PDB file of C-alpha atoms in Angstrom:
ATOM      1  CA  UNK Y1073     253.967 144.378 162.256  1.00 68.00           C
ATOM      2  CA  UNK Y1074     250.871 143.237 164.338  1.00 83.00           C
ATOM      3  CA  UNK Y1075     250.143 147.132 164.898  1.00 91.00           C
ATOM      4  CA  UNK Y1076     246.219 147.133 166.382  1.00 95.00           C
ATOM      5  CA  UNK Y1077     244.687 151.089 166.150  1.00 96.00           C
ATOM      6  CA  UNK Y1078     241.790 152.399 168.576  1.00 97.00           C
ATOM      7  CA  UNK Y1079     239.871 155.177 167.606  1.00 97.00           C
ATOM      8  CA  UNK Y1080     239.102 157.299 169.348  1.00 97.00           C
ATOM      9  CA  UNK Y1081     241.941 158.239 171.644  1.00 96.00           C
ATOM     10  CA  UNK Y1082     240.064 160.112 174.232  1.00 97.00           C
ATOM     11  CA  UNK Y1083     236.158 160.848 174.538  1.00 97.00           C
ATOM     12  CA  UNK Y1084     234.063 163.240 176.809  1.00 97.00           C
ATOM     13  CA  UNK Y1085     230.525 163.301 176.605  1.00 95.00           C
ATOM     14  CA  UNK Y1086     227.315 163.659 178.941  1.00 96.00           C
ATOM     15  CA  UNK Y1087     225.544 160.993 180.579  1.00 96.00           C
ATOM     16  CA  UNK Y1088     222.617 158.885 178.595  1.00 96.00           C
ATOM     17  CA  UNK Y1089     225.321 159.351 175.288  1.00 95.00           C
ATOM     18  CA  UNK Y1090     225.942 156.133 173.915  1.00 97.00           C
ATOM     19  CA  UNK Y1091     229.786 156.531 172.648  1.00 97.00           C
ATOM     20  CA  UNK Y1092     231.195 153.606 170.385  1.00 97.00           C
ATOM     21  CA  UNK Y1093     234.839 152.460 170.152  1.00 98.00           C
ATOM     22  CA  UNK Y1094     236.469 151.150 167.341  1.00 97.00           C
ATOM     23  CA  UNK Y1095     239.101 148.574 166.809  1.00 96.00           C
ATOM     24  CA  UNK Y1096     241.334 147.207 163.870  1.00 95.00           C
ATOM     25  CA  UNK Y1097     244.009 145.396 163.266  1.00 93.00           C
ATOM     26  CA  UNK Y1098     245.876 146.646 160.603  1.00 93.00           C
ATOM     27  CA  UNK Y1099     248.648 144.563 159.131  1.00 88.00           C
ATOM     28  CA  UNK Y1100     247.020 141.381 159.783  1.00 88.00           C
ATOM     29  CA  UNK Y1101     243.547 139.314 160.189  1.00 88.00           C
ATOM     30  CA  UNK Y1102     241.785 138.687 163.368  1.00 86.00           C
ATOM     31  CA  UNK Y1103     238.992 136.421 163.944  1.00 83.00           C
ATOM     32  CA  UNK Y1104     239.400 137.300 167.325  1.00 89.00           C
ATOM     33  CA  UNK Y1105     239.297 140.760 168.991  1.00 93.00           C
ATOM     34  CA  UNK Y1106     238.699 141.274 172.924  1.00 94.00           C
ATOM     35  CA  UNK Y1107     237.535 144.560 174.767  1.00 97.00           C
ATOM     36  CA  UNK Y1108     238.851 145.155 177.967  1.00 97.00           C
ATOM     37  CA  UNK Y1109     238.683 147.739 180.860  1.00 97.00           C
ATOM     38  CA  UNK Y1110     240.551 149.649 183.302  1.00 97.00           C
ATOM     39  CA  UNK Y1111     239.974 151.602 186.044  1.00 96.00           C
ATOM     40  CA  UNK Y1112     242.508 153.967 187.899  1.00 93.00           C
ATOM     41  CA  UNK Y1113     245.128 152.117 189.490  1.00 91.00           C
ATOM     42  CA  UNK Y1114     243.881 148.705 188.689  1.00 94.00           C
ATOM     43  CA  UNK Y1115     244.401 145.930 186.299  1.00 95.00           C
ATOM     44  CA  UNK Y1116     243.035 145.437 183.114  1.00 95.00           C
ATOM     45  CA  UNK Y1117     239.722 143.036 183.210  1.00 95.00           C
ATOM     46  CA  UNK Y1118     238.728 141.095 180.460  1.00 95.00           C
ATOM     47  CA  UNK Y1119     235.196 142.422 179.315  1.00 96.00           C
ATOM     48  CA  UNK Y1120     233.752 140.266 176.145  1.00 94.00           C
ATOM     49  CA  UNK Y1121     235.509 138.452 173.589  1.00 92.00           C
ATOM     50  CA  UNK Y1122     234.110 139.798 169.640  1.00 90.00           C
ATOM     51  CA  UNK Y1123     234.275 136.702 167.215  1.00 86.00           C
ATOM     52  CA  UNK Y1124     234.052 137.530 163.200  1.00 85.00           C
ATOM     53  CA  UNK Y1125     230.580 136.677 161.768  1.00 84.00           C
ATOM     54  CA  UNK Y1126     229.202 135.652 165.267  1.00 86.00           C
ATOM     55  CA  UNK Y1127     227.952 137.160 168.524  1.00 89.00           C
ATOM     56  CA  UNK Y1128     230.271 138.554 171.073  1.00 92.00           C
ATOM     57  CA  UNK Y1129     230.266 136.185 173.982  1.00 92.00           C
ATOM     58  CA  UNK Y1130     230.476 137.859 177.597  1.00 94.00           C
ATOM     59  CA  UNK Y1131     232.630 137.819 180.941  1.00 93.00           C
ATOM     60  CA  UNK Y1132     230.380 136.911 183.636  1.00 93.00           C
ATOM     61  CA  UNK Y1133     228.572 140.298 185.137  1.00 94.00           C
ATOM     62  CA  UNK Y1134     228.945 141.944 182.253  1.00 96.00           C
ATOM     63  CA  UNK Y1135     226.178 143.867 180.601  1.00 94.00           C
ATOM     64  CA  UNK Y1136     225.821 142.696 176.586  1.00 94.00           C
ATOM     65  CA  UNK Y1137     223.231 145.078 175.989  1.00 95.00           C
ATOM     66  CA  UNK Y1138     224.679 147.525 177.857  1.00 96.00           C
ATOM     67  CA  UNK Y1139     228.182 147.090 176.084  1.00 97.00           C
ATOM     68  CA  UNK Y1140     227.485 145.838 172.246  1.00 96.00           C
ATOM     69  CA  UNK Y1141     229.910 144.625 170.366  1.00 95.00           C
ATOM     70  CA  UNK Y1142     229.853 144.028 166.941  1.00 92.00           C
ATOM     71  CA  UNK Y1143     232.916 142.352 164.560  1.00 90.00           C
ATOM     72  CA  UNK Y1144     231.862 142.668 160.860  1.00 83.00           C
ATOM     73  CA  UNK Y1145     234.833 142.021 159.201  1.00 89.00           C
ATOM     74  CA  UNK Y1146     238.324 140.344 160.180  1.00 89.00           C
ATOM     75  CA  UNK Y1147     240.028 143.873 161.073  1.00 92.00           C
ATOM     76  CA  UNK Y1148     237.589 145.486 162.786  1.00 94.00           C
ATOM     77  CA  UNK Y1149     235.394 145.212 165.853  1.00 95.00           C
ATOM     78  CA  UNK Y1150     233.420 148.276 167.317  1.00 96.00           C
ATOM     79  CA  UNK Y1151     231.966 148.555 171.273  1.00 97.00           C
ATOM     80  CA  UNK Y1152     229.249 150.535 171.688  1.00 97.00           C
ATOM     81  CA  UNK Y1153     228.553 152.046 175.170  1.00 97.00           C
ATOM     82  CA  UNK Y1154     224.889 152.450 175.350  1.00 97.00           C
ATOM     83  CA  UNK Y1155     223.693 155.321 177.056  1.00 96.00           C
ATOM     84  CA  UNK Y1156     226.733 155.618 178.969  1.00 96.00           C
ATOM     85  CA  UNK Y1157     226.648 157.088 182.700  1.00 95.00           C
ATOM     86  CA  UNK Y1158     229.675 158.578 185.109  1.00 96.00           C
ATOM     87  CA  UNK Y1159     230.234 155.205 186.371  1.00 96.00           C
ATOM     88  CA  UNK Y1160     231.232 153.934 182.841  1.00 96.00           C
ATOM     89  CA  UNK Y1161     234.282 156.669 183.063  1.00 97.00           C
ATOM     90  CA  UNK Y1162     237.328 154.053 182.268  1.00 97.00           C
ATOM     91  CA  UNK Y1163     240.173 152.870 180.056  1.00 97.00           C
ATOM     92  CA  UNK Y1164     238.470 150.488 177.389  1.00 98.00           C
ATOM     93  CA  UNK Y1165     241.240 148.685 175.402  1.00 98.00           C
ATOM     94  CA  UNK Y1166     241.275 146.781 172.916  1.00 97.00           C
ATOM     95  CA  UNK Y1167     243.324 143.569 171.591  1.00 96.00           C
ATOM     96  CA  UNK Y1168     243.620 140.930 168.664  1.00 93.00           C
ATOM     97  CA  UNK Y1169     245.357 138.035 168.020  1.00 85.00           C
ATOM     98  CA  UNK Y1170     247.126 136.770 164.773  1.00 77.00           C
ATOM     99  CA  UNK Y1171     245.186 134.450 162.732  1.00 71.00           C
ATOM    100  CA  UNK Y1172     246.767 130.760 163.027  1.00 69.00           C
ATOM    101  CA  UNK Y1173     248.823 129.332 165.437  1.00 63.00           C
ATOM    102  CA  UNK Y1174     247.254 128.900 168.873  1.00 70.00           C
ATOM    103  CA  UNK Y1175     249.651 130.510 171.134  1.00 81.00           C
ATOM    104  CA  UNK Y1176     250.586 133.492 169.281  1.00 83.00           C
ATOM    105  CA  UNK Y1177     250.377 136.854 171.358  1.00 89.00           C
ATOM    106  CA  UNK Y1178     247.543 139.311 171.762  1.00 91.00           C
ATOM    107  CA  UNK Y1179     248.405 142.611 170.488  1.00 93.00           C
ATOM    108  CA  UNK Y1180     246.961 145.349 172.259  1.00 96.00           C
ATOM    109  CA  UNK Y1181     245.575 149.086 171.053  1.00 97.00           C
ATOM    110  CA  UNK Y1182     246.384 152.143 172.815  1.00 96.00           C
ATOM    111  CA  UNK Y1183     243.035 152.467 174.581  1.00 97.00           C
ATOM    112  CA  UNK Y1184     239.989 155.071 174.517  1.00 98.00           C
ATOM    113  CA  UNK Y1185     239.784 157.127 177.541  1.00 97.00           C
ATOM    114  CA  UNK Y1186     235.992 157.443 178.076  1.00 97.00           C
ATOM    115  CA  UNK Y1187     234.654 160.080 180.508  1.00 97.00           C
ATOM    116  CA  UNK Y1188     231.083 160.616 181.601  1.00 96.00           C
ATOM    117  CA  UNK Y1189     229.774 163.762 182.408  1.00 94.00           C
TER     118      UNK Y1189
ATOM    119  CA  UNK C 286     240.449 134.295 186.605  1.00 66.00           C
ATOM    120  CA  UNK C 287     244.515 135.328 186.941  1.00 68.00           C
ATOM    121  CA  UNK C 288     246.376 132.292 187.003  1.00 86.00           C
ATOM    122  CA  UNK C 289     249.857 134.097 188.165  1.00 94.00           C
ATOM    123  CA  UNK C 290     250.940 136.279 191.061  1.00 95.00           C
ATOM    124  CA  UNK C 291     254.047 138.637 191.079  1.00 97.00           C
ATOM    125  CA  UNK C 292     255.478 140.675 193.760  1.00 98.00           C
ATOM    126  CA  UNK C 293     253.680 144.404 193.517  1.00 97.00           C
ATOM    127  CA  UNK C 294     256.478 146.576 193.316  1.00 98.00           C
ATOM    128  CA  UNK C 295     260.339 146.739 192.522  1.00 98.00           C
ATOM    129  CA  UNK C 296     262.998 148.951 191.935  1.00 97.00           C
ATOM    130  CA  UNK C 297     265.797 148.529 189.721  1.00 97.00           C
ATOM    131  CA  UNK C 298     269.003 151.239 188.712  1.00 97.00           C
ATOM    132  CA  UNK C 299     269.406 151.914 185.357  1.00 97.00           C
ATOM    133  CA  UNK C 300     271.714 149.969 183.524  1.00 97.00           C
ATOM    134  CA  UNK C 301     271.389 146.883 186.077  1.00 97.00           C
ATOM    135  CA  UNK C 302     269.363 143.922 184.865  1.00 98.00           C
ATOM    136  CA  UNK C 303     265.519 144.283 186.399  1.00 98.00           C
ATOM    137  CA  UNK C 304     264.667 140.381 187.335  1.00 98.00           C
ATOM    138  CA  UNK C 305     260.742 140.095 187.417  1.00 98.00           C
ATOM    139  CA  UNK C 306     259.208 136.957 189.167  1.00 98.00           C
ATOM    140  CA  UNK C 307     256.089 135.277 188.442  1.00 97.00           C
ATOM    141  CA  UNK C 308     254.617 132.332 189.888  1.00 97.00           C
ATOM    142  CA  UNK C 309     252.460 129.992 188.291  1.00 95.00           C
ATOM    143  CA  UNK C 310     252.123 126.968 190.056  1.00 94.00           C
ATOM    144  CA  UNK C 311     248.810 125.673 188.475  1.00 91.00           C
ATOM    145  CA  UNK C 312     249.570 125.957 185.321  1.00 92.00           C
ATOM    146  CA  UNK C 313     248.769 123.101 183.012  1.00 88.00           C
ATOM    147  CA  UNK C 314     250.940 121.223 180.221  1.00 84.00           C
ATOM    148  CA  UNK C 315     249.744 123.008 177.606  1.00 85.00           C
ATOM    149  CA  UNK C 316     249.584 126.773 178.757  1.00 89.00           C
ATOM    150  CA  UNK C 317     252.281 129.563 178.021  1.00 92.00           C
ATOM    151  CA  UNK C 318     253.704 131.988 179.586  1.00 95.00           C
ATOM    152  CA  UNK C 319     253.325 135.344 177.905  1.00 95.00           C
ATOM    153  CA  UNK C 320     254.870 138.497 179.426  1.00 97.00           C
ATOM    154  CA  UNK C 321     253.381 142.206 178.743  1.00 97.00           C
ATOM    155  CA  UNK C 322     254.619 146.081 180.247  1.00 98.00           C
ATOM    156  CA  UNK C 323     252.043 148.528 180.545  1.00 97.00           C
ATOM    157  CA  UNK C 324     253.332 152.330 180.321  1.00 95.00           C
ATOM    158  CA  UNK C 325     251.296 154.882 181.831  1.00 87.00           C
ATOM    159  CA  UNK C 326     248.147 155.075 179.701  1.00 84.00           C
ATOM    160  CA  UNK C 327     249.097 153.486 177.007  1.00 94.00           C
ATOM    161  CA  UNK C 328     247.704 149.549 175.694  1.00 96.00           C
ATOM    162  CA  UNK C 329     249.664 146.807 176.863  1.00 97.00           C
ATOM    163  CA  UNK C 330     252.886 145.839 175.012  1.00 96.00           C
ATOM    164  CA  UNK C 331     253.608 142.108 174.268  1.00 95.00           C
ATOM    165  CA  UNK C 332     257.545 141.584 175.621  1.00 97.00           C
ATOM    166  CA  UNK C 333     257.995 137.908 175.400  1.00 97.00           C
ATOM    167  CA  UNK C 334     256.442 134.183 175.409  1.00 95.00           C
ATOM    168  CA  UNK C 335     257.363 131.082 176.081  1.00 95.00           C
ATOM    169  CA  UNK C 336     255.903 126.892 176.922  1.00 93.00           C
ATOM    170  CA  UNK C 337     258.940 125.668 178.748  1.00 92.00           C
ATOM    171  CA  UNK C 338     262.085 126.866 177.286  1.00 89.00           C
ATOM    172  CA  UNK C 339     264.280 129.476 178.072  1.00 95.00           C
ATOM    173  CA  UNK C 340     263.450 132.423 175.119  1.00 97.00           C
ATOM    174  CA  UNK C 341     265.101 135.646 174.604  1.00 97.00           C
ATOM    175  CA  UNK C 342     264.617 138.496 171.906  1.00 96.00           C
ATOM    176  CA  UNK C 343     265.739 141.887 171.469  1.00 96.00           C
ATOM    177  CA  UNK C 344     263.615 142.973 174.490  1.00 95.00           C
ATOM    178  CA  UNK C 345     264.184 140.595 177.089  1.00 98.00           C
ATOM    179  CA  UNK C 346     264.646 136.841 178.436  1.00 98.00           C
ATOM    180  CA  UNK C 347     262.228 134.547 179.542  1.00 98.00           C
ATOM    181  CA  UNK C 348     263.854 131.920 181.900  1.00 98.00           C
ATOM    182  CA  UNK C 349     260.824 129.389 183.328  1.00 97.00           C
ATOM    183  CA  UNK C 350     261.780 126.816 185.813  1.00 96.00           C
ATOM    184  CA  UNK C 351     261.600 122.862 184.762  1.00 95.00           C
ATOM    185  CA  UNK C 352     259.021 122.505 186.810  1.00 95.00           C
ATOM    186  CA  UNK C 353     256.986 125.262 185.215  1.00 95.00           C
ATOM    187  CA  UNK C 354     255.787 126.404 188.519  1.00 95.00           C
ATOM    188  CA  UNK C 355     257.299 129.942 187.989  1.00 97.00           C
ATOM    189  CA  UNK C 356     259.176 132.153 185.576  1.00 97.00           C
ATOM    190  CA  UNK C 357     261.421 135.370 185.432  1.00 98.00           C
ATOM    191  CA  UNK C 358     261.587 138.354 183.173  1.00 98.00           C
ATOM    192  CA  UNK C 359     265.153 140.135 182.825  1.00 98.00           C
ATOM    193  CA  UNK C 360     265.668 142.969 181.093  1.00 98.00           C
ATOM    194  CA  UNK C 361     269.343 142.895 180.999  1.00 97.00           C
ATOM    195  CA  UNK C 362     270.351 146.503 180.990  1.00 96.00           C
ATOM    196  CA  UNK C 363     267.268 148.971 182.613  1.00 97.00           C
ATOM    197  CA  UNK C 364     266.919 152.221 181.354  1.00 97.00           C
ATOM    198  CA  UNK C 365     264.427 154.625 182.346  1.00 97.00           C
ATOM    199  CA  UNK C 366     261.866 154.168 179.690  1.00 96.00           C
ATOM    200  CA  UNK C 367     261.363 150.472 181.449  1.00 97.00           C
ATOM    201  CA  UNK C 368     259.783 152.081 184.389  1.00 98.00           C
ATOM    202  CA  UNK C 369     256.225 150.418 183.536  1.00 98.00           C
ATOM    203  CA  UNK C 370     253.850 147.583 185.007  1.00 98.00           C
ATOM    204  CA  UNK C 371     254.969 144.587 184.138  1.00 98.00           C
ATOM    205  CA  UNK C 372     251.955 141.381 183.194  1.00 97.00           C
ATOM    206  CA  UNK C 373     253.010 137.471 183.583  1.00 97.00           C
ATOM    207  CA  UNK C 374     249.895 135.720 182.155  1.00 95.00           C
ATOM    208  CA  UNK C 375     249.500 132.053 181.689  1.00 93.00           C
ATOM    209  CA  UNK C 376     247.122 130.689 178.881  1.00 85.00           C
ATOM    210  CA  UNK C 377     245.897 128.017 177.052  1.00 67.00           C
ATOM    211  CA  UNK C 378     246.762 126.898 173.740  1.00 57.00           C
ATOM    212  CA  UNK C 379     243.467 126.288 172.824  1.00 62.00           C
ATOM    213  CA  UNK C 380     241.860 129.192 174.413  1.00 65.00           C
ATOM    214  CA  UNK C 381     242.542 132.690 173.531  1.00 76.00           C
ATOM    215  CA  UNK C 382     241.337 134.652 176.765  1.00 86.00           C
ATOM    216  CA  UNK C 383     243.855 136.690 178.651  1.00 90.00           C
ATOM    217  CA  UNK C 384     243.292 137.230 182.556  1.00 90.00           C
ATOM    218  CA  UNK C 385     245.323 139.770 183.786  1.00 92.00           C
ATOM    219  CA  UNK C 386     246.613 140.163 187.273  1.00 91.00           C
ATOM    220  CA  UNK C 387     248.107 142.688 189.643  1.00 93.00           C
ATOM    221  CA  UNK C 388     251.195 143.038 187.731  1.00 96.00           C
ATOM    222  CA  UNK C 389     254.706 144.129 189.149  1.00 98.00           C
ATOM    223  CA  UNK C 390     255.219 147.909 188.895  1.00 98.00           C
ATOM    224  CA  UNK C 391     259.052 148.478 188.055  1.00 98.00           C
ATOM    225  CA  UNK C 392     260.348 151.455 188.869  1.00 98.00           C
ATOM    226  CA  UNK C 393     264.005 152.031 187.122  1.00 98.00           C
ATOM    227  CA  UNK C 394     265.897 154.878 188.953  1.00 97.00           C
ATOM    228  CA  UNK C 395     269.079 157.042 187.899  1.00 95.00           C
TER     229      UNK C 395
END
């Protein structure tokens, strides 16, 4: 169970293209979904958190309108790069978290490689 | 902000346990321990939790210290397919951000 899908796995596209990233949960409910990012060789960093029926809220230096995120229903949560440039080339992953208890684990997707031409 | 720093590398043979340290010497009452292995482009994968007891599962054991100060992973028989980076994150009950650090690269050799 707990099994969170990405789609898609891998996109190219040329700079100014906004590119958008979806996220579900698909066994389960999550009020809560967060984005992430990764760049080669380093650690995954925490981007914006996407609450159900509410507006993301943001990791400080990150761009909101630049990444929008938008959670419409309690299995899915999209990111939309907006005109996207090379230096937005990364890893973006995405998690959610049960609904209920408080300390239950994140589960994680399997990431969208995103490259900028 | 990571709350947790582990060693950056270690090697481990296969079929030996792999013991992964992490300390966490701020951590508060009330936050867990959670434990995640990142394969080569691929998401995170959630291993193992814990608030202050010793937990195991069909994965691995978490053993934290009474103090809470600092935990260990063990895998108790490596194989290969371990070879990943390996996440000790501490967080709130009440909150639901994770803050990932540096993370302990394993490498499991024949």
């Amino acid at each position: 169970g707990a099994v969170v899908s990405q789609h898609p796995s891998r996109v190219i596209c040329k700079s100014g293209t906004s590119v958008k990233i979806e996220c579900r949960s698909l066994d389960f409910q999550a009020t809560t979904m967060f984005w992430y990012r990764q760049f080669p060789k380093q650690s995954l960093m925490l981007m914006a958190t996407s609450n159900e029926g509410s507006k993301a809220t943001y990791e400080q230096g990150v761009e909101k309108d630049k990444f929008l995120i938008n959670h419409a229903s309690l299995t899915l949560s999209t990111l939309t790069v907006t005109s996207a440039h090379p230096e937005d080339s990364s890893f973006y992953i995405c998690s959610a978290r049960v609904l209920g208890t408080g300390h239950q684990p994140q589960h994680f997707g399997d990431g969208t490689r995103l490259s900028i031409l | 902000d990571a709350k947790t720093t582990q060693p950056t590398s270690m090697d481990c043979a296969e079929g030996r346990a792999a013991n992964l340290p992490c300390n966490h010497s701020t951590i508060s009452g009330n936050e867990y321990v959670y434990w995640y292995r990142q394969i080569h482009s691929q998401g995170p994968q959630y291993i193992i939790h814990g608030l202050k007891n010793n937990e195991t599962n069909e994965m691995a054991s978490l053993i934290i210290t009474e103090d809470r100060k600092s935990s260990t992973l063990i895998l108790p028989h490596a194989t290969l397919r371990d070879t990943a980076v390996y996440y000790c994150i501490v967080r709130a009950d009440n909150f639901n951000k994770f803050y990932f650090g540096s993370g302990t690269k394993l490498n499991v050799k024949p």
